[in-house]
């Protein structure tokens, strides 16, 4: 297959639940299709790949997953049904309940990052999430059991503060001039990337990030800091859960 760029609709509209797209390539070997655009999140940055369905005419397929194969985003289709052809229009439907839970969870994790940097000066080193629960790793030597309740109160205060989120796609050079981005290891971005997507929680957190988020921290709902573990003297892993709204 020749290299085709798929427009990533979720990068500018994370609330898009349903979309139409044209099939621009077919991957028979992997039982998948490449689309001119997609709202399915392909996974990355700790946020798992979306689930959902693709419908072409009478035929409906469950999305097995979206996977990058040879530089292209291939939508792998479940079942034995005949793959639709190049040029056909499909309707994609995201499993919205799950995705919205992931958007809330991902935003909760950014709230946690922002609060822990602001209140304790600790840097995040990584994280992972499932719907309504996540874990984040920090360089946080002074973390101790007594801080759990304090952190939980601080993150929930930021939910109550209903801070708006903004997503901007910036030229790489502009992004590198934002001091707050340096702490989130923007310098690890591959050389070839010319634009950086920046997710900002107004007044709290700023990160280079490809994931999907809610538009206001008030949508996250109640956050519970359920546990933490020492992963060495400096590295601490903090676990959070969201209440099902
Ligand atoms: Zn993120």
Short mmCIF file of C-alpha atoms and ligand atoms in Angstrom, two decimals:
data_model
loop_
_atom_site.label_atom_id
_atom_site.label_comp_id
_atom_site.label_asym_id
_atom_site.label_seq_id
_atom_site.Cartn_x
_atom_site.Cartn_y
_atom_site.Cartn_z
CA UNK A 1 0.00 0.00 0.00
CA UNK A 2 1.18 3.52 -0.71
CA UNK A 3 1.47 5.85 2.24
CA UNK A 4 -1.77 7.69 3.02
CA UNK A 5 -2.36 10.23 5.76
CA UNK A 6 -5.63 9.87 7.64
CA UNK A 7 -7.13 13.08 9.02
CA UNK A 8 -7.47 12.66 12.78
CA UNK A 9 -10.88 14.11 13.63
CA UNK A 10 -10.59 13.38 17.36
CA UNK A 11 -7.61 15.77 17.59
CA UNK A 12 -9.82 18.80 17.01
CA UNK A 13 -13.22 17.41 18.15
CA UNK A 14 -13.04 14.83 20.92
CA UNK A 15 -16.84 14.84 21.24
CA UNK A 16 -17.43 13.43 17.74
CA UNK A 17 -19.28 10.12 18.25
CA UNK A 18 -20.23 9.29 14.67
CA UNK A 19 -18.58 10.22 11.36
CA UNK A 20 -18.56 9.40 7.67
CA UNK A 21 -15.36 8.64 5.79
CA UNK A 22 -14.22 7.25 2.47
CA UNK A 23 -12.15 4.10 2.18
CA UNK A 24 -8.84 5.01 0.55
CA UNK A 25 -7.01 1.68 0.86
CA UNK A 26 -7.83 -1.92 1.71
CA UNK A 27 -5.55 -4.24 3.65
CA UNK A 28 -6.81 -7.71 2.68
CA UNK A 29 -4.11 -9.53 4.60
CA UNK A 30 -5.11 -7.91 7.90
CA UNK A 31 -8.84 -7.62 7.08
CA UNK A 32 -8.78 -3.86 7.44
CA UNK A 33 -9.36 -0.53 5.76
CA UNK A 34 -7.59 2.83 5.66
CA UNK A 35 -9.91 5.86 5.80
CA UNK A 36 -9.48 9.45 4.59
CA UNK A 37 -10.45 10.54 8.11
CA UNK A 38 -11.28 8.95 11.43
CA UNK A 39 -12.66 9.78 14.86
CA UNK A 40 -11.41 6.48 16.37
CA UNK A 41 -8.53 7.06 18.78
CA UNK A 42 -5.74 4.63 17.84
CA UNK A 43 -4.27 4.43 21.34
CA UNK A 44 -1.15 6.05 22.72
CA UNK A 45 0.04 8.23 25.59
CA UNK A 46 -1.47 5.77 28.06
CA UNK A 47 -4.97 6.04 26.57
CA UNK A 48 -6.27 2.77 25.08
CA UNK A 49 -7.61 2.39 21.54
CA UNK A 50 -11.31 3.09 20.93
CA UNK A 51 -13.95 0.45 20.32
CA UNK A 52 -16.93 0.81 17.99
CA UNK A 53 -18.47 -0.21 14.67
CA UNK A 54 -18.03 0.58 10.98
CA UNK A 55 -20.98 0.29 8.62
CA UNK A 56 -20.79 0.19 4.82
CA UNK A 57 -24.18 -0.15 3.16
CA UNK A 58 -25.87 -3.23 4.62
CA UNK A 59 -22.71 -4.54 6.23
CA UNK A 60 -21.72 -3.68 9.77
CA UNK A 61 -18.39 -4.61 11.29
CA UNK A 62 -17.13 -4.48 14.84
CA UNK A 63 -13.88 -2.56 15.00
CA UNK A 64 -11.25 -4.97 16.31
CA UNK A 65 -8.83 -2.12 16.79
CA UNK A 66 -7.06 0.68 14.95
CA UNK A 67 -3.45 -0.19 14.35
CA UNK A 68 -0.54 1.58 12.73
CA UNK A 69 0.80 -0.77 10.05
CA UNK A 70 3.65 0.45 7.80
CA UNK A 71 2.94 4.04 8.84
CA UNK A 72 -0.79 3.88 8.04
CA UNK A 73 -3.77 3.77 10.36
CA UNK A 74 -5.57 0.53 9.54
CA UNK A 75 -9.05 -0.09 10.97
CA UNK A 76 -9.05 -3.86 11.57
CA UNK A 77 -12.53 -5.33 11.09
CA UNK A 78 -13.90 -8.29 13.00
CA UNK A 79 -15.68 -11.22 11.40
CA UNK A 80 -15.51 -12.91 8.03
CA UNK A 81 -17.71 -10.47 6.11
CA UNK A 82 -16.44 -9.17 2.80
CA UNK A 83 -14.38 -6.01 3.22
CA UNK A 84 -15.85 -2.90 1.62
CA UNK A 85 -14.02 -1.52 -1.41
CA UNK A 86 -11.91 1.57 -2.08
CA UNK A 87 -14.14 4.58 -2.69
CA UNK A 88 -17.01 3.30 -0.52
CA UNK A 89 -18.31 5.54 2.24
CA UNK A 90 -18.50 4.11 5.74
CA UNK A 91 -20.15 5.36 8.91
CA UNK A 92 -18.03 4.99 12.03
CA UNK A 93 -19.66 4.83 15.46
CA UNK A 94 -17.56 5.12 18.57
CA UNK A 95 -18.43 3.15 21.70
CA UNK A 96 -19.20 6.49 23.29
CA UNK A 97 -19.85 5.41 26.86
CA UNK A 98 -16.39 3.87 27.08
CA UNK A 99 -14.67 6.73 25.22
CA UNK A 100 -16.30 9.39 27.39
CA UNK A 101 -15.17 7.51 30.50
CA UNK A 102 -11.64 7.52 29.04
CA UNK A 103 -11.86 11.27 28.33
CA UNK A 104 -12.85 11.91 31.93
CA UNK A 105 -10.11 9.58 33.20
CA UNK A 106 -7.43 11.13 30.96
CA UNK A 107 -8.38 14.62 32.11
CA UNK A 108 -8.35 13.47 35.76
CA UNK A 109 -4.77 12.31 35.22
CA UNK A 110 -3.77 15.72 33.89
CA UNK A 111 -5.42 17.35 36.92
CA UNK A 112 -3.33 15.03 39.12
CA UNK A 113 -0.15 15.99 37.21
CA UNK A 114 -0.91 19.68 37.52
CA UNK A 115 -1.72 19.50 41.24
CA UNK A 116 1.33 17.40 42.11
CA UNK A 117 3.67 19.69 40.21
CA UNK A 118 2.10 22.85 41.66
CA UNK A 119 1.94 21.61 45.28
CA UNK A 120 5.01 19.35 45.53
CA UNK A 121 7.17 20.17 42.49
CA UNK A 122 7.16 16.53 41.38
CA UNK A 123 7.42 15.61 37.70
CA UNK A 124 5.35 12.96 35.98
CA UNK A 125 7.26 10.22 34.14
CA UNK A 126 4.45 8.11 32.71
CA UNK A 127 0.97 6.77 33.12
CA UNK A 128 -1.64 4.35 31.93
CA UNK A 129 -5.42 4.18 32.09
CA UNK A 130 -8.56 2.13 31.65
CA UNK A 131 -12.08 3.54 31.72
CA UNK A 132 -12.58 5.15 35.15
CA UNK A 133 -9.18 4.20 36.57
CA UNK A 134 -5.59 5.14 35.99
CA UNK A 135 -2.11 5.18 37.43
CA UNK A 136 0.63 7.76 37.13
CA UNK A 137 4.32 7.65 37.95
CA UNK A 138 6.09 10.63 39.49
CA UNK A 139 9.59 11.55 40.59
CA UNK A 140 8.17 12.25 44.03
CA UNK A 141 10.61 11.36 46.80
CA UNK A 142 8.53 12.98 49.56
CA UNK A 143 5.34 11.06 48.74
CA UNK A 144 3.93 9.32 51.80
CA UNK A 145 0.67 7.84 52.99
CA UNK A 146 -0.34 11.02 54.84
CA UNK A 147 -0.41 12.95 51.56
CA UNK A 148 -3.06 10.75 49.91
CA UNK A 149 -6.01 12.57 51.50
CA UNK A 150 -4.41 15.97 50.86
CA UNK A 151 -3.86 15.19 47.15
CA UNK A 152 -7.37 13.80 46.81
CA UNK A 153 -8.86 16.99 48.28
CA UNK A 154 -6.72 19.16 45.98
CA UNK A 155 -7.66 17.30 42.75
CA UNK A 156 -11.36 17.37 43.64
CA UNK A 157 -11.10 21.10 44.33
CA UNK A 158 -9.90 21.52 40.73
CA UNK A 159 -12.90 19.51 39.49
CA UNK A 160 -15.14 21.89 41.44
CA UNK A 161 -13.25 24.88 40.01
CA UNK A 162 -14.56 23.82 36.58
CA UNK A 163 -11.44 24.88 34.72
CA UNK A 164 -11.80 24.96 30.92
CA UNK A 165 -9.47 22.88 28.71
CA UNK A 166 -7.98 24.11 25.46
CA UNK A 167 -6.39 22.12 22.68
CA UNK A 168 -4.00 23.87 20.29
CA UNK A 169 -1.88 22.50 17.48
CA UNK A 170 1.33 24.55 17.36
CA UNK A 171 4.37 24.61 15.10
CA UNK A 172 7.17 22.70 16.83
CA UNK A 173 9.34 25.80 17.35
CA UNK A 174 6.47 27.65 19.08
CA UNK A 175 5.78 24.69 21.37
CA UNK A 176 9.44 24.57 22.39
CA UNK A 177 9.20 28.19 23.58
CA UNK A 178 6.56 27.29 26.21
CA UNK A 179 8.50 26.79 29.46
CA UNK A 180 5.83 24.56 31.06
CA UNK A 181 6.09 22.06 28.23
CA UNK A 182 9.75 21.41 28.88
CA UNK A 183 8.89 19.66 32.15
CA UNK A 184 6.69 17.18 30.37
CA UNK A 185 9.63 15.98 28.32
CA UNK A 186 8.62 17.56 25.01
CA UNK A 187 12.26 17.18 24.03
CA UNK A 188 11.58 13.45 23.65
CA UNK A 189 9.40 14.16 20.62
CA UNK A 190 10.77 12.59 17.45
CA UNK A 191 12.75 14.91 15.14
CA UNK A 192 10.37 14.60 12.22
CA UNK A 193 7.34 15.97 14.04
CA UNK A 194 6.60 19.50 12.79
CA UNK A 195 3.49 20.23 14.85
CA UNK A 196 2.82 19.67 18.52
CA UNK A 197 -0.66 19.23 19.95
CA UNK A 198 -0.85 20.99 23.28
CA UNK A 199 -3.55 20.28 25.87
CA UNK A 200 -3.99 22.95 28.53
CA UNK A 201 -6.08 22.96 31.68
CA UNK A 202 -6.49 26.67 32.23
CA UNK A 203 -4.16 27.76 35.02
CA UNK A 204 -3.21 24.22 36.08
CA UNK A 205 -1.51 22.00 33.50
CA UNK A 206 -0.01 22.12 30.03
CA UNK A 207 1.16 19.06 28.13
CA UNK A 208 2.10 17.89 24.69
CA UNK A 209 -0.55 15.23 24.24
CA UNK A 210 -2.39 13.37 21.50
CA UNK A 211 -5.26 12.06 23.59
CA UNK A 212 -8.92 12.94 24.01
CA UNK A 213 -10.11 15.08 26.90
CA UNK A 214 -13.29 16.64 28.25
CA UNK A 215 -13.68 20.38 27.72
CA UNK A 216 -13.99 21.33 31.39
CA UNK A 217 -12.64 19.73 34.57
CA UNK A 218 -16.16 19.86 36.00
CA UNK A 219 -17.09 16.96 33.67
CA UNK A 220 -14.59 14.61 35.33
CA UNK A 221 -16.68 13.94 38.44
CA UNK A 222 -15.40 12.76 41.79
CA UNK A 223 -11.82 11.46 41.85
CA UNK A 224 -10.60 8.96 44.43
CA UNK A 225 -6.87 8.56 45.08
CA UNK A 226 -7.07 4.86 45.93
CA UNK A 227 -3.46 3.83 46.49
CA UNK A 228 0.18 4.58 45.95
CA UNK A 229 3.30 2.43 45.68
CA UNK A 230 6.98 3.11 45.94
CA UNK A 231 8.82 2.05 42.81
CA UNK A 232 12.19 2.89 44.39
CA UNK A 233 13.37 5.77 46.56
CA UNK A 234 12.28 8.53 44.20
CA UNK A 235 9.69 7.00 41.90
CA UNK A 236 6.14 6.75 43.21
CA UNK A 237 3.08 5.36 41.46
CA UNK A 238 -0.30 6.90 42.31
CA UNK A 239 -3.57 5.15 41.52
CA UNK A 240 -6.85 6.96 40.96
CA UNK A 241 -10.44 5.98 40.25
CA UNK A 242 -13.44 7.93 39.06
CA UNK A 243 -16.97 7.53 40.27
CA UNK A 244 -19.31 6.35 37.56
CA UNK A 245 -21.38 9.40 36.71
ZN1 LIG B 1 -2.31 12.94 28.57
#
